[in-house]
């Protein structure tokens, strides 16, 4: 499967942005899709994931209540709605996918074998 992330840009603190991760290939419903982000000088970190099939969602603590992940299997697209963005959310956001990923591994980048190219989100006034 090939992934393409889009939707990044410049947003003011407290603002919102929606990222999209569009996939090509077959059986998208079988893939857990996640968002990771990487800020300059920092390690890549897990943000959120949506499980294959039933669509269970997972969030890291720093985005709970602010970010919402969703998927549209017909459109082969996963969305990340980001609200109340803060300067510390500034990063390159990557989407990643893995088929039938075990629940214990959803937040570990090494288990995802398909990655999009990343989209820059900058939160600044």
PDB file of C-alpha atoms in Angstrom:
ATOM      1  CA  UNK A   1       0.000   0.000   0.000  1.00  0.00           C
ATOM      2  CA  UNK A   2       1.189   3.529  -0.761  1.00  0.00           C
ATOM      3  CA  UNK A   3       0.351   6.447   1.523  1.00  0.00           C
ATOM      4  CA  UNK A   4       0.172  10.158   0.905  1.00  0.00           C
ATOM      5  CA  UNK A   5      -0.169  12.634   3.751  1.00  0.00           C
ATOM      6  CA  UNK A   6      -1.589  16.091   3.185  1.00  0.00           C
ATOM      7  CA  UNK A   7      -3.207  18.999   4.979  1.00  0.00           C
ATOM      8  CA  UNK A   8      -0.296  20.539   6.799  1.00  0.00           C
ATOM      9  CA  UNK A   9       0.390  24.239   6.955  1.00  0.00           C
ATOM     10  CA  UNK A  10       0.740  27.244   9.207  1.00  0.00           C
ATOM     11  CA  UNK A  11      -1.865  27.678  11.939  1.00  0.00           C
ATOM     12  CA  UNK A  12      -2.151  30.039  14.857  1.00  0.00           C
ATOM     13  CA  UNK A  13      -2.116  28.774  18.446  1.00  0.00           C
ATOM     14  CA  UNK A  14      -5.566  27.572  19.399  1.00  0.00           C
ATOM     15  CA  UNK A  15      -6.439  26.899  15.785  1.00  0.00           C
ATOM     16  CA  UNK A  16      -7.408  23.704  13.998  1.00  0.00           C
ATOM     17  CA  UNK A  17      -6.153  21.661  11.106  1.00  0.00           C
ATOM     18  CA  UNK A  18      -7.212  18.415   9.472  1.00  0.00           C
ATOM     19  CA  UNK A  19      -4.633  16.057   8.047  1.00  0.00           C
ATOM     20  CA  UNK A  20      -5.459  13.375   5.512  1.00  0.00           C
ATOM     21  CA  UNK A  21      -3.674  10.143   4.736  1.00  0.00           C
ATOM     22  CA  UNK A  22      -4.778   8.714   1.403  1.00  0.00           C
ATOM     23  CA  UNK A  23      -3.915   5.140   0.511  1.00  0.00           C
ATOM     24  CA  UNK A  24      -3.667   3.228  -2.702  1.00  0.00           C
ATOM     25  CA  UNK A  25      -3.752  -0.518  -2.986  1.00  0.00           C
ATOM     26  CA  UNK A  26      -6.080  -3.277  -1.970  1.00  0.00           C
ATOM     27  CA  UNK A  27      -7.696  -4.259   1.308  1.00  0.00           C
ATOM     28  CA  UNK A  28      -7.195  -0.944   3.081  1.00  0.00           C
ATOM     29  CA  UNK A  29      -9.640  -2.121   5.739  1.00  0.00           C
ATOM     30  CA  UNK A  30      -7.029  -4.662   6.878  1.00  0.00           C
ATOM     31  CA  UNK A  31      -4.538  -1.983   7.869  1.00  0.00           C
ATOM     32  CA  UNK A  32      -4.018  -0.193  11.139  1.00  0.00           C
ATOM     33  CA  UNK A  33      -3.104   3.379  10.236  1.00  0.00           C
ATOM     34  CA  UNK A  34      -1.239   5.680  12.571  1.00  0.00           C
ATOM     35  CA  UNK A  35       0.069   9.203  12.746  1.00  0.00           C
ATOM     36  CA  UNK A  36       3.526   9.913  14.077  1.00  0.00           C
ATOM     37  CA  UNK A  37       5.277  13.237  14.266  1.00  0.00           C
ATOM     38  CA  UNK A  38       8.820  14.455  14.452  1.00  0.00           C
ATOM     39  CA  UNK A  39       9.897  17.884  15.623  1.00  0.00           C
ATOM     40  CA  UNK A  40      13.363  19.284  14.832  1.00  0.00           C
ATOM     41  CA  UNK A  41      15.992  17.667  17.009  1.00  0.00           C
ATOM     42  CA  UNK A  42      13.544  15.206  18.524  1.00  0.00           C
ATOM     43  CA  UNK A  43      12.706  11.565  18.076  1.00  0.00           C
ATOM     44  CA  UNK A  44       9.701  10.504  16.053  1.00  0.00           C
ATOM     45  CA  UNK A  45       6.757  10.020  18.405  1.00  0.00           C
ATOM     46  CA  UNK A  46       3.398   8.326  18.230  1.00  0.00           C
ATOM     47  CA  UNK A  47       0.338  10.552  17.992  1.00  0.00           C
ATOM     48  CA  UNK A  48      -2.699   8.432  17.207  1.00  0.00           C
ATOM     49  CA  UNK A  49      -3.830   5.255  15.469  1.00  0.00           C
ATOM     50  CA  UNK A  50      -7.002   3.671  14.164  1.00  0.00           C
ATOM     51  CA  UNK A  51      -7.203  -0.104  14.093  1.00  0.00           C
ATOM     52  CA  UNK A  52      -8.046  -2.230  11.079  1.00  0.00           C
ATOM     53  CA  UNK A  53     -11.590  -3.514  10.798  1.00  0.00           C
ATOM     54  CA  UNK A  54     -13.572  -2.200  13.769  1.00  0.00           C
ATOM     55  CA  UNK A  55     -11.661   1.077  13.885  1.00  0.00           C
ATOM     56  CA  UNK A  56     -10.682   1.225  17.541  1.00  0.00           C
ATOM     57  CA  UNK A  57      -8.785   4.454  18.151  1.00  0.00           C
ATOM     58  CA  UNK A  58      -5.694   5.159  20.214  1.00  0.00           C
ATOM     59  CA  UNK A  59      -4.131   8.444  21.299  1.00  0.00           C
ATOM     60  CA  UNK A  60      -1.056   9.543  23.074  1.00  0.00           C
ATOM     61  CA  UNK A  61      -1.753  11.471  26.247  1.00  0.00           C
ATOM     62  CA  UNK A  62      -0.598  14.824  24.914  1.00  0.00           C
ATOM     63  CA  UNK A  63      -3.293  14.877  22.216  1.00  0.00           C
ATOM     64  CA  UNK A  64      -6.221  13.291  24.022  1.00  0.00           C
ATOM     65  CA  UNK A  65      -9.211  15.583  23.937  1.00  0.00           C
ATOM     66  CA  UNK A  66      -7.665  17.737  21.199  1.00  0.00           C
ATOM     67  CA  UNK A  67      -7.069  15.359  18.264  1.00  0.00           C
ATOM     68  CA  UNK A  68      -9.515  12.949  16.664  1.00  0.00           C
ATOM     69  CA  UNK A  69      -8.563  10.185  14.261  1.00  0.00           C
ATOM     70  CA  UNK A  70     -11.076   8.619  11.890  1.00  0.00           C
ATOM     71  CA  UNK A  71     -11.103   6.475   8.797  1.00  0.00           C
ATOM     72  CA  UNK A  72     -13.210   6.198   5.673  1.00  0.00           C
ATOM     73  CA  UNK A  73     -12.534   2.773   4.214  1.00  0.00           C
ATOM     74  CA  UNK A  74     -14.519   3.506   1.063  1.00  0.00           C
ATOM     75  CA  UNK A  75     -12.242   6.471   0.333  1.00  0.00           C
ATOM     76  CA  UNK A  76      -9.153   4.661   1.677  1.00  0.00           C
ATOM     77  CA  UNK A  77      -8.403   7.701   3.784  1.00  0.00           C
ATOM     78  CA  UNK A  78      -7.572   8.344   7.414  1.00  0.00           C
ATOM     79  CA  UNK A  79      -8.082  11.772   8.916  1.00  0.00           C
ATOM     80  CA  UNK A  80      -6.513  13.485  11.895  1.00  0.00           C
ATOM     81  CA  UNK A  81      -8.569  16.401  13.122  1.00  0.00           C
ATOM     82  CA  UNK A  82      -6.371  18.588  15.282  1.00  0.00           C
ATOM     83  CA  UNK A  83      -7.962  21.210  17.510  1.00  0.00           C
ATOM     84  CA  UNK A  84      -6.527  23.699  19.982  1.00  0.00           C
ATOM     85  CA  UNK A  85      -3.110  23.408  18.387  1.00  0.00           C
ATOM     86  CA  UNK A  86      -0.156  24.637  20.383  1.00  0.00           C
ATOM     87  CA  UNK A  87       3.388  25.595  19.360  1.00  0.00           C
ATOM     88  CA  UNK A  88       4.660  22.298  20.759  1.00  0.00           C
ATOM     89  CA  UNK A  89       2.549  20.502  18.153  1.00  0.00           C
ATOM     90  CA  UNK A  90       4.828  21.891  15.454  1.00  0.00           C
ATOM     91  CA  UNK A  91       6.350  18.932  13.611  1.00  0.00           C
ATOM     92  CA  UNK A  92       6.367  16.930  10.440  1.00  0.00           C
ATOM     93  CA  UNK A  93       3.427  14.546  10.648  1.00  0.00           C
ATOM     94  CA  UNK A  94       3.725  11.131   9.043  1.00  0.00           C
ATOM     95  CA  UNK A  95       1.078   8.534   8.444  1.00  0.00           C
ATOM     96  CA  UNK A  96       1.981   4.875   8.519  1.00  0.00           C
ATOM     97  CA  UNK A  97       0.195   1.596   7.968  1.00  0.00           C
ATOM     98  CA  UNK A  98       0.566  -2.031   8.954  1.00  0.00           C
ATOM     99  CA  UNK A  99      -1.731  -4.930   8.187  1.00  0.00           C
ATOM    100  CA  UNK A 100      -3.446  -6.744  11.054  1.00  0.00           C
ATOM    101  CA  UNK A 101      -1.251  -5.028  13.621  1.00  0.00           C
ATOM    102  CA  UNK A 102      -1.497  -6.493  17.113  1.00  0.00           C
ATOM    103  CA  UNK A 103      -3.076  -4.223  19.721  1.00  0.00           C
ATOM    104  CA  UNK A 104       0.128  -4.163  21.767  1.00  0.00           C
ATOM    105  CA  UNK A 105       2.164  -2.604  18.966  1.00  0.00           C
ATOM    106  CA  UNK A 106       0.043   0.274  17.688  1.00  0.00           C
ATOM    107  CA  UNK A 107       2.315   3.000  19.092  1.00  0.00           C
ATOM    108  CA  UNK A 108       5.675   1.600  17.957  1.00  0.00           C
ATOM    109  CA  UNK A 109       6.989   2.927  14.677  1.00  0.00           C
ATOM    110  CA  UNK A 110       9.101  -0.150  13.969  1.00  0.00           C
ATOM    111  CA  UNK A 111       5.968  -2.263  13.379  1.00  0.00           C
ATOM    112  CA  UNK A 112       4.704  -0.089  10.546  1.00  0.00           C
ATOM    113  CA  UNK A 113       6.052  -1.065   7.156  1.00  0.00           C
ATOM    114  CA  UNK A 114       4.367   1.545   4.961  1.00  0.00           C
ATOM    115  CA  UNK A 115       4.969   5.270   5.402  1.00  0.00           C
ATOM    116  CA  UNK A 116       3.792   8.449   3.776  1.00  0.00           C
ATOM    117  CA  UNK A 117       6.090  11.323   2.915  1.00  0.00           C
ATOM    118  CA  UNK A 118       5.141  13.615   5.826  1.00  0.00           C
ATOM    119  CA  UNK A 119       3.375  16.944   5.988  1.00  0.00           C
ATOM    120  CA  UNK A 120       4.626  19.952   7.946  1.00  0.00           C
ATOM    121  CA  UNK A 121       2.423  21.503  10.611  1.00  0.00           C
ATOM    122  CA  UNK A 122       3.652  24.769  12.069  1.00  0.00           C
ATOM    123  CA  UNK A 123       1.828  26.385  14.967  1.00  0.00           C
ATOM    124  CA  UNK A 124       2.876  29.970  15.386  1.00  0.00           C
ATOM    125  CA  UNK A 125       1.450  33.434  15.750  1.00  0.00           C
TER     126      UNK A 125
END
